[in-house]
Tab-separated table of C-alpha atoms in Angstrom:
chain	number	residue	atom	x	y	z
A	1	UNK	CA	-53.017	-46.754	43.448
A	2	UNK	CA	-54.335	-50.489	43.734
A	3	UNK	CA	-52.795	-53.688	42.223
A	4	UNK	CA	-54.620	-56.975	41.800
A	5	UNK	CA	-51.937	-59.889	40.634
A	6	UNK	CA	-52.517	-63.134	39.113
A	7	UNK	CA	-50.603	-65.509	36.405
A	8	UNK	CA	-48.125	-65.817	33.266
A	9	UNK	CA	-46.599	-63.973	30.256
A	10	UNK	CA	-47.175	-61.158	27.965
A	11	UNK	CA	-46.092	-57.746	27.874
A	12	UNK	CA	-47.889	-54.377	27.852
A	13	UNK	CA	-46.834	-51.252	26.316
A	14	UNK	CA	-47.807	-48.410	28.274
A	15	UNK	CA	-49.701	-45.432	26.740
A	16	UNK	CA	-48.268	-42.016	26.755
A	17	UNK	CA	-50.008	-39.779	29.467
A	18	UNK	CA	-49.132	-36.732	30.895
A	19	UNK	CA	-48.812	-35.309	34.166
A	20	UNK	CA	-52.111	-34.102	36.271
A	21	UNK	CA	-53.079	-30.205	35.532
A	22	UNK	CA	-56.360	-28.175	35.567
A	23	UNK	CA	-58.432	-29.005	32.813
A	24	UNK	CA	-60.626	-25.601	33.002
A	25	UNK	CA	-59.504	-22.136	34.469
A	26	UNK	CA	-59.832	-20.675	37.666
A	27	UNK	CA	-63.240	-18.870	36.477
A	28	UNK	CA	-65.126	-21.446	35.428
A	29	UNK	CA	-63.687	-23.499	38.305
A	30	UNK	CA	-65.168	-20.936	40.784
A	31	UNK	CA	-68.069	-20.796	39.461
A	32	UNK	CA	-69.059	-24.461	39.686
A	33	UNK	CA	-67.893	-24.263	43.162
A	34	UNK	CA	-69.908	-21.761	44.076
A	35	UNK	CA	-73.000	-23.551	42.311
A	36	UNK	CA	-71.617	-26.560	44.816
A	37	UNK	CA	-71.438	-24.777	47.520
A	38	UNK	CA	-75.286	-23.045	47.114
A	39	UNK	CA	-76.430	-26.286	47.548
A	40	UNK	CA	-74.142	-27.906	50.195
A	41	UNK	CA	-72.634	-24.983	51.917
A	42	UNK	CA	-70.089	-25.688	54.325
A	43	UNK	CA	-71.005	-29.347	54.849
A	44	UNK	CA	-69.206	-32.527	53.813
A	45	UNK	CA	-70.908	-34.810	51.518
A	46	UNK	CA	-70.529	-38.097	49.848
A	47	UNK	CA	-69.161	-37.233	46.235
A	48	UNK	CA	-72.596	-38.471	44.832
A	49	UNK	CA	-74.283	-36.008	46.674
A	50	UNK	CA	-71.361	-33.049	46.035
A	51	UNK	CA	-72.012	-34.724	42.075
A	52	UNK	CA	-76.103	-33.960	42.372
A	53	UNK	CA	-75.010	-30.118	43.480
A	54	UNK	CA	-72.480	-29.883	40.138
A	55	UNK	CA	-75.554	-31.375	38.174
A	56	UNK	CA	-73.848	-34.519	36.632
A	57	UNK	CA	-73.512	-38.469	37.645
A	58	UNK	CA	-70.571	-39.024	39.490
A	59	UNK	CA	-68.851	-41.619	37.396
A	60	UNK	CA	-69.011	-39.081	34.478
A	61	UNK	CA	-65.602	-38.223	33.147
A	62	UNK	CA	-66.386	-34.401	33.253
A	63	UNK	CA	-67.407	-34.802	37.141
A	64	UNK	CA	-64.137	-36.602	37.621
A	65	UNK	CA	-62.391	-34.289	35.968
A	66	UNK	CA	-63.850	-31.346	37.551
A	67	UNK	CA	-63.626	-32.948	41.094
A	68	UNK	CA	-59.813	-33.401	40.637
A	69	UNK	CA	-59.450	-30.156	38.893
A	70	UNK	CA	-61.242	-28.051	42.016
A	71	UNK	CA	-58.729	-29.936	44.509
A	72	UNK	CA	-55.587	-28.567	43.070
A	73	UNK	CA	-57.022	-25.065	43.083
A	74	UNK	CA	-58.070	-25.790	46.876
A	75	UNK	CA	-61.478	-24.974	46.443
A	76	UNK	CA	-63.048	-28.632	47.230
A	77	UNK	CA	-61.017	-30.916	49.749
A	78	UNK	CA	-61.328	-34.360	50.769
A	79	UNK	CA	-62.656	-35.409	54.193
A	80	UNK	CA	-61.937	-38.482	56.129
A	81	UNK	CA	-65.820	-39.733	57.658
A	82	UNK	CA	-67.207	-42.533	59.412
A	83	UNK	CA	-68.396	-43.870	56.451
A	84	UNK	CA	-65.900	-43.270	53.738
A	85	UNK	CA	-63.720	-40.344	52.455
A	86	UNK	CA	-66.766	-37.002	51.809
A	87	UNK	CA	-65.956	-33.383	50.208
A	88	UNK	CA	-66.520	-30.304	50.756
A	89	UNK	CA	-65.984	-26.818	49.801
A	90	UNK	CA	-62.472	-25.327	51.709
A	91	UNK	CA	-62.383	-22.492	53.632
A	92	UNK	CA	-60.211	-21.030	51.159
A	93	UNK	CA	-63.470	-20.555	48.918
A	94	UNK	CA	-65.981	-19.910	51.462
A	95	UNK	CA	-64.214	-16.999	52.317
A	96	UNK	CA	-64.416	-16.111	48.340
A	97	UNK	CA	-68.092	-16.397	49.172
A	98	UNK	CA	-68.621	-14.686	52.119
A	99	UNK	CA	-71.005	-11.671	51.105
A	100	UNK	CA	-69.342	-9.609	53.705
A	101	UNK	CA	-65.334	-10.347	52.278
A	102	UNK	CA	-63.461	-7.264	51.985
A	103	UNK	CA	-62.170	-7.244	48.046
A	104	UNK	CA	-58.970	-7.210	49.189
A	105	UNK	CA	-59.383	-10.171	50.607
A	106	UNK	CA	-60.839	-11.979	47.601
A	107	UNK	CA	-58.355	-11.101	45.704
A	108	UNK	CA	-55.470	-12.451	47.717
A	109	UNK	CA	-57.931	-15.954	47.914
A	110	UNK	CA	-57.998	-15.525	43.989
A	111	UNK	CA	-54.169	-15.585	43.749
A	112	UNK	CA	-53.600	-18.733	46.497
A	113	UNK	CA	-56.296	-20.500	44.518
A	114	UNK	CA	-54.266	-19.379	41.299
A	115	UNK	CA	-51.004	-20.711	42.360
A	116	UNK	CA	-52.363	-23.953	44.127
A	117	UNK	CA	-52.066	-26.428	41.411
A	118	UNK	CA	-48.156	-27.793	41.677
A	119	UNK	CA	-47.951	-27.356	37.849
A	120	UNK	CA	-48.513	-23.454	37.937
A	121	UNK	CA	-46.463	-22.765	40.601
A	122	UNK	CA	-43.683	-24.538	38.651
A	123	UNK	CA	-44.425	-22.316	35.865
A	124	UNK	CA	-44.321	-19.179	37.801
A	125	UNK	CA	-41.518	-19.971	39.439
A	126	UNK	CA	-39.274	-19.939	35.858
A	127	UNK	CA	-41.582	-17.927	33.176
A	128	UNK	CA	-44.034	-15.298	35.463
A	129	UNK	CA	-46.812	-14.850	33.481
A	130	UNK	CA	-44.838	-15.951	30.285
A	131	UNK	CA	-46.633	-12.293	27.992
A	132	UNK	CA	-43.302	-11.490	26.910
A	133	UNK	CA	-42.237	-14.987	26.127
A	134	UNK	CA	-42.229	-16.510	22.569
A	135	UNK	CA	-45.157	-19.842	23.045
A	136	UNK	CA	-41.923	-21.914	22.046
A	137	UNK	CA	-40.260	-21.447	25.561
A	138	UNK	CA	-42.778	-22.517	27.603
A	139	UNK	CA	-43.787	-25.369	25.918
A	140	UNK	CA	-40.494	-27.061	25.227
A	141	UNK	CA	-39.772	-26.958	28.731
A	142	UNK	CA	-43.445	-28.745	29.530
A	143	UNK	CA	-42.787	-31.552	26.356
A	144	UNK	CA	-38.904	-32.128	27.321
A	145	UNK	CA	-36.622	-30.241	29.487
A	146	UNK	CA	-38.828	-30.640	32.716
A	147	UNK	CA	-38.507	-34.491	32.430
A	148	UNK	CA	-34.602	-33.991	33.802
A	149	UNK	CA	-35.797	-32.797	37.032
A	150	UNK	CA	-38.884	-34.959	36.908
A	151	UNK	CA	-38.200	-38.211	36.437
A	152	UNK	CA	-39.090	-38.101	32.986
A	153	UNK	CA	-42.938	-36.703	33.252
A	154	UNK	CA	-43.287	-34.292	30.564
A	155	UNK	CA	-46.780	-33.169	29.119
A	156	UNK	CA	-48.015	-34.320	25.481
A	157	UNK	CA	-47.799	-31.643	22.957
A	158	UNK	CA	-51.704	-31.128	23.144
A	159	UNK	CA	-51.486	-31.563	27.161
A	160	UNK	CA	-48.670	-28.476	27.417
A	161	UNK	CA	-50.757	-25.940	25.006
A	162	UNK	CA	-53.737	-26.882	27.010
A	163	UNK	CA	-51.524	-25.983	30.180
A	164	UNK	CA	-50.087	-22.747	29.060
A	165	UNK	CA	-53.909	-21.928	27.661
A	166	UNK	CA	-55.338	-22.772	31.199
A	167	UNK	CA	-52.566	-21.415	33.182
A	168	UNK	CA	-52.798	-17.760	31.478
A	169	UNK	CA	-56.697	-17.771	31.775
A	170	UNK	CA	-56.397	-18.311	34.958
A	171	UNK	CA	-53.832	-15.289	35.937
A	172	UNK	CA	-55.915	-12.866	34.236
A	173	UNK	CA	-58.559	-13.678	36.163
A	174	UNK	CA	-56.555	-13.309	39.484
A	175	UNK	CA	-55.589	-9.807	38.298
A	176	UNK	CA	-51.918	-11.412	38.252
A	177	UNK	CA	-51.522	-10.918	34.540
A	178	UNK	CA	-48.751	-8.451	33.120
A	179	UNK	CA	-46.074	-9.321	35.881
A	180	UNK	CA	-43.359	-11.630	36.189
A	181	UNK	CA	-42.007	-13.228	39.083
A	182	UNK	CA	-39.431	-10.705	40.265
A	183	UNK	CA	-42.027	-7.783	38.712
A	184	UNK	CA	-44.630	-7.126	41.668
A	185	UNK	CA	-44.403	-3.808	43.592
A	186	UNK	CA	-43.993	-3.239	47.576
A	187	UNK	CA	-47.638	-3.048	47.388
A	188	UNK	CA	-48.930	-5.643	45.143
A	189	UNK	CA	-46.670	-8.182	45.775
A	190	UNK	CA	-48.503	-11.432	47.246
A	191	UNK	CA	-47.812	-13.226	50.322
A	192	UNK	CA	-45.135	-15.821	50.568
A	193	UNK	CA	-47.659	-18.864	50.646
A	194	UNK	CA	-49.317	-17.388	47.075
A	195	UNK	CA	-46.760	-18.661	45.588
A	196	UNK	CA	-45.629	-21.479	46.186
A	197	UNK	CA	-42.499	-23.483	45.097
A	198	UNK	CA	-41.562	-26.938	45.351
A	199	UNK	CA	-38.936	-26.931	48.304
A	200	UNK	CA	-36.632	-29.728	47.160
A	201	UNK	CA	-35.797	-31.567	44.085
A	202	UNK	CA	-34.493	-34.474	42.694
A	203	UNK	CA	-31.238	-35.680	44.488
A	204	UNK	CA	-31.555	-32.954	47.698
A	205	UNK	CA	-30.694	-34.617	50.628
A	206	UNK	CA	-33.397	-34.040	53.152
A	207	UNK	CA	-34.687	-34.751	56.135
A	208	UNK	CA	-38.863	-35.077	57.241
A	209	UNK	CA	-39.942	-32.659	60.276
A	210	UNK	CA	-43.903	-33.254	61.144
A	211	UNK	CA	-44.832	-31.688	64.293
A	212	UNK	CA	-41.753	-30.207	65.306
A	213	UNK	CA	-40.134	-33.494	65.392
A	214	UNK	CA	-37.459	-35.125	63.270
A	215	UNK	CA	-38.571	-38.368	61.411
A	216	UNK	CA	-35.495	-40.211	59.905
A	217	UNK	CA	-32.562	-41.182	62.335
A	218	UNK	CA	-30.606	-39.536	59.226
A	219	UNK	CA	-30.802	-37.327	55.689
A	220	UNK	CA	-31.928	-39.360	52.818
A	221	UNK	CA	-31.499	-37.831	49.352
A	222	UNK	CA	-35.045	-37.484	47.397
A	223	UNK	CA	-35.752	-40.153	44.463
A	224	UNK	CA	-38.817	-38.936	42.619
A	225	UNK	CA	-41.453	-36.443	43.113
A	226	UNK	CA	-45.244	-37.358	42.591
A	227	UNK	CA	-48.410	-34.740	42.017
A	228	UNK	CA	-51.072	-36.657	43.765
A	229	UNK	CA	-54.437	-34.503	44.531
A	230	UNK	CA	-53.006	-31.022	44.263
A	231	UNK	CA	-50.066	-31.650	46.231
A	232	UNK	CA	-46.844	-32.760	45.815
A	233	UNK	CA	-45.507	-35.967	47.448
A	234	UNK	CA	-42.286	-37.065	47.598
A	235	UNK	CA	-40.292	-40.857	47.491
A	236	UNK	CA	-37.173	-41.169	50.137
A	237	UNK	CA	-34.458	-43.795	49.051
A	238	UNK	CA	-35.618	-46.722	50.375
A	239	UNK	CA	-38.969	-45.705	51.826
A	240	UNK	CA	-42.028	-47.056	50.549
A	241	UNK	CA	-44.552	-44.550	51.710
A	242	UNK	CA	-44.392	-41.283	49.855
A	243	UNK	CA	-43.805	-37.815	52.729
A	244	UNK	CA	-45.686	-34.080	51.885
A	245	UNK	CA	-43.490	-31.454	50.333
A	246	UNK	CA	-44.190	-29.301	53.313
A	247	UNK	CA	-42.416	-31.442	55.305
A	248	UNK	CA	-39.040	-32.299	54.238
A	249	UNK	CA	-35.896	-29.948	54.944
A	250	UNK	CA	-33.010	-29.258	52.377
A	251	UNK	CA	-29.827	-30.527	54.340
A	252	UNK	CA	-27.084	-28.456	53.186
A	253	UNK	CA	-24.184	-29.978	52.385
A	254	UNK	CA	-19.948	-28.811	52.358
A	255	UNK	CA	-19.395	-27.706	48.728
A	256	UNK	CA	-16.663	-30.769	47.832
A	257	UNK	CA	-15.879	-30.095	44.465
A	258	UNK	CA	-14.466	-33.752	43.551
A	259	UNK	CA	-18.129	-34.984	44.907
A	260	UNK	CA	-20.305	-35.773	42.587
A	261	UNK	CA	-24.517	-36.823	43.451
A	262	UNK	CA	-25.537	-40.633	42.870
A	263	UNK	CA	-27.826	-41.384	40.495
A	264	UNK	CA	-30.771	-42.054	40.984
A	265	UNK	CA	-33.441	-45.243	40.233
A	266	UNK	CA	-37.129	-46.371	40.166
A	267	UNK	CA	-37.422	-49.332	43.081
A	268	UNK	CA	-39.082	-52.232	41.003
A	269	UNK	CA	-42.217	-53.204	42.059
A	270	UNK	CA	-42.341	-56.226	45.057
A	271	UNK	CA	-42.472	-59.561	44.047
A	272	UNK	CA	-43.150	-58.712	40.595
A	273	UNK	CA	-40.859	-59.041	37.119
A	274	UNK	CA	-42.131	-56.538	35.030
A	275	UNK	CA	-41.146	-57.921	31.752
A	276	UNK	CA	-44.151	-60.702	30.834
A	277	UNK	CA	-46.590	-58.615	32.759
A	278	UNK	CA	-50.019	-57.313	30.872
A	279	UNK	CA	-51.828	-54.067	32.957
A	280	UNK	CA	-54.892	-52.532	32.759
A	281	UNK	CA	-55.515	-48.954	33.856
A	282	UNK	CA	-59.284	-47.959	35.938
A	283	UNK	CA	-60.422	-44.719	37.046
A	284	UNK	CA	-62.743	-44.923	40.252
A	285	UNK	CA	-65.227	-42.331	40.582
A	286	UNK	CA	-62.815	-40.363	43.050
A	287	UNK	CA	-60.504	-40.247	40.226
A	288	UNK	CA	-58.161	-42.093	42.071
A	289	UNK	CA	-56.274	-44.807	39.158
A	290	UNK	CA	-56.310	-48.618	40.053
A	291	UNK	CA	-54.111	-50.806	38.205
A	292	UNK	CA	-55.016	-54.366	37.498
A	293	UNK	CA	-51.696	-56.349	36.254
A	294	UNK	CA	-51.272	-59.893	35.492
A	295	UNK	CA	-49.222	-62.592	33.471
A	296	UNK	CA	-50.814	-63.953	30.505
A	297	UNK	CA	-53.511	-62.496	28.243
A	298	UNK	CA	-56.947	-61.575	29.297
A	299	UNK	CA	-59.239	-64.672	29.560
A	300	UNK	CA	-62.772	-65.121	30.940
A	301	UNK	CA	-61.404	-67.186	33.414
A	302	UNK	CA	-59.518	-64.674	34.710
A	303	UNK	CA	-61.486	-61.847	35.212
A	304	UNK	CA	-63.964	-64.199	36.611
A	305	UNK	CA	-61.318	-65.213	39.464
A	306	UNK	CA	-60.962	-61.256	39.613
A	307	UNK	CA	-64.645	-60.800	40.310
A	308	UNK	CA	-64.635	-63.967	42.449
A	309	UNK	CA	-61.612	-61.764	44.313
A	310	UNK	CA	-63.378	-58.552	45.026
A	311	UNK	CA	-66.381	-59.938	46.057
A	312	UNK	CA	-64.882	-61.842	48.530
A	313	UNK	CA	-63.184	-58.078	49.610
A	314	UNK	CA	-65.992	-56.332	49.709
A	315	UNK	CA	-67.977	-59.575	51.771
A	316	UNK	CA	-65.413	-58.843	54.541
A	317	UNK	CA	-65.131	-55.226	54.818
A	318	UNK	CA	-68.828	-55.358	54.916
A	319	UNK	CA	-68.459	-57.230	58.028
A	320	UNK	CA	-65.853	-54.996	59.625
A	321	UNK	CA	-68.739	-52.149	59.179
A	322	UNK	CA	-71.602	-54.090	60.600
């Protein structure tokens, strides 16, 4: 996320918005893949070029949308290139492709896609499938009761049906409908990494392991956790810079029954009040959000000093690339 600053008072009321999720399930979502990858094949491209293959502009909301909604399944990731971040189409779904995959083996790639986005996996992890659940259950966890372990984010009422609507689309077609979590036999029952979990939560203390090595000189407990492009991220007390899921460690700690765990608190933003502050809210055409906040109310003036801003930005990274 990207902040531009400037000026004096007046205060914003944020808009309710729910948590990232798949907008369309995991059939559709292969099958515009697949029309991506006839066209691009294993290649990375700039996202207007993976955008010509989907057959819509890039800045369109439903290219946007479907960009960020084929990351969380893992069928399209992001590439770091010489010239800016590219896509392509993941191993995980050129194997789908392959014209020579055993069925077996696309059905196991079904089931990792199915399970990718952070969302379902949460859902899988308490309901199963949710077929012999009243819609009730389900959904008042999504609108309220996940917010305790999750720092409050909890899905609109017309954001969780859509969830629980996308979700169970999506396990039929991965052939995982009619089970629950605990239901699968010897046979049937998918690999560890097909269903993921979150590894920690709120309030663990943990500690960071990337390459076999130990990052923190000592446990910090985890403040919030963040779904950023199909993964989840999560904030250290103190720390800045957001760490992988995959990486952190659960410390265990001697059951003391008198102890009790310390609350936990959003750090406020640096060298900013947020009371007298107006924002506005941007989605660039990776579907990444920049946030533009000042003090005062909007005024020619200063979205001219904006532009005036930027341009001076973009004058010197285009100098750095020359």
């Amino acid at each position: 996320m990207s902040d531009i600053t400037s000026g004096s008072p007046k205060a914003s009321v944020p808009k309710e918005r729910s948590p990232a999720y798949p907008y369309i399930a995991l059939d559709l979502a292969v099958e515009r893949t697949r029309a991506i990858y006839a066209a691009i094949r294993d290649h990375a491209q700039p996202r207007e070029v993976v955008a010509k293959a989907y057959g819509k502009p890039v800045t369109s909301s439903a290219t946007i949308q479907t960009f960020a909604t084929l990351l969380q399944y893992g069928l399209l990731e992001n590439v770091a290139g010489p010239t800016g971040r590219r896509m392509r189409v993941s191993p995980l779904a050129q194997g789908m492709f392959n014209a020579h995959a055993p069925e077996e083996k696309i059905k196991q790639a079904l089931k990792k896609a199915a399970f990718n986005p952070p969302i379902f996996a949460e859902i899988w992890s308490r309901f199963g499938d949710t077929a012999g659940l009243n819609d009730s259950v389900p959904l008042y966890y999504l609108t309220s009761e996940r917010g305790v372990e999750h720092e409050g984010a909890v899905f609109t009422e017309k954001a969780a049906s859509e969830v629980l609507r996308v979700y169970r689309a999506t396990l039929s077609y991965a052939g995982i409908s009619g089970h629950t979590n605990n239901q699968w036999s010897a046979d049937e029952r998918p690999e560890e990494d097909l269903r993921p979990a979150p590894k920690a939560k709120v309030g663990d203390l943990v500690q960071v392991e990337i390459g076999g090595a130990f990052l923190l000189q000592k446990p910090k407990r985890i403040e919030s956790i963040q779904e950023h492009e199909g993964k989840l991220w999560v904030f250290l007390e103190g720390e800045k810079s957001a760490v992988e899921m995959d990486t952190v460690i659960v410390q265990e700690e001697k059951p003391n029954k008198e102890a009790t765990k310390p609350p936990v608190r959003d750090l406020p933003d640096e060298d900013t009040d947020q009371e007298g502050w107006s924002e506005e809210r941007l989605i660039d055409d990776g579907g990444d959000e920049i946030k533009i906040r000042y003090k005062g109310s909007p005024s020619r003036e200063r979205y001219e000093f904006i532009r005036d801003y930027l341009d001076f930005k973009i004058q010197r990274l285009t100098k750095k690339n020359i």
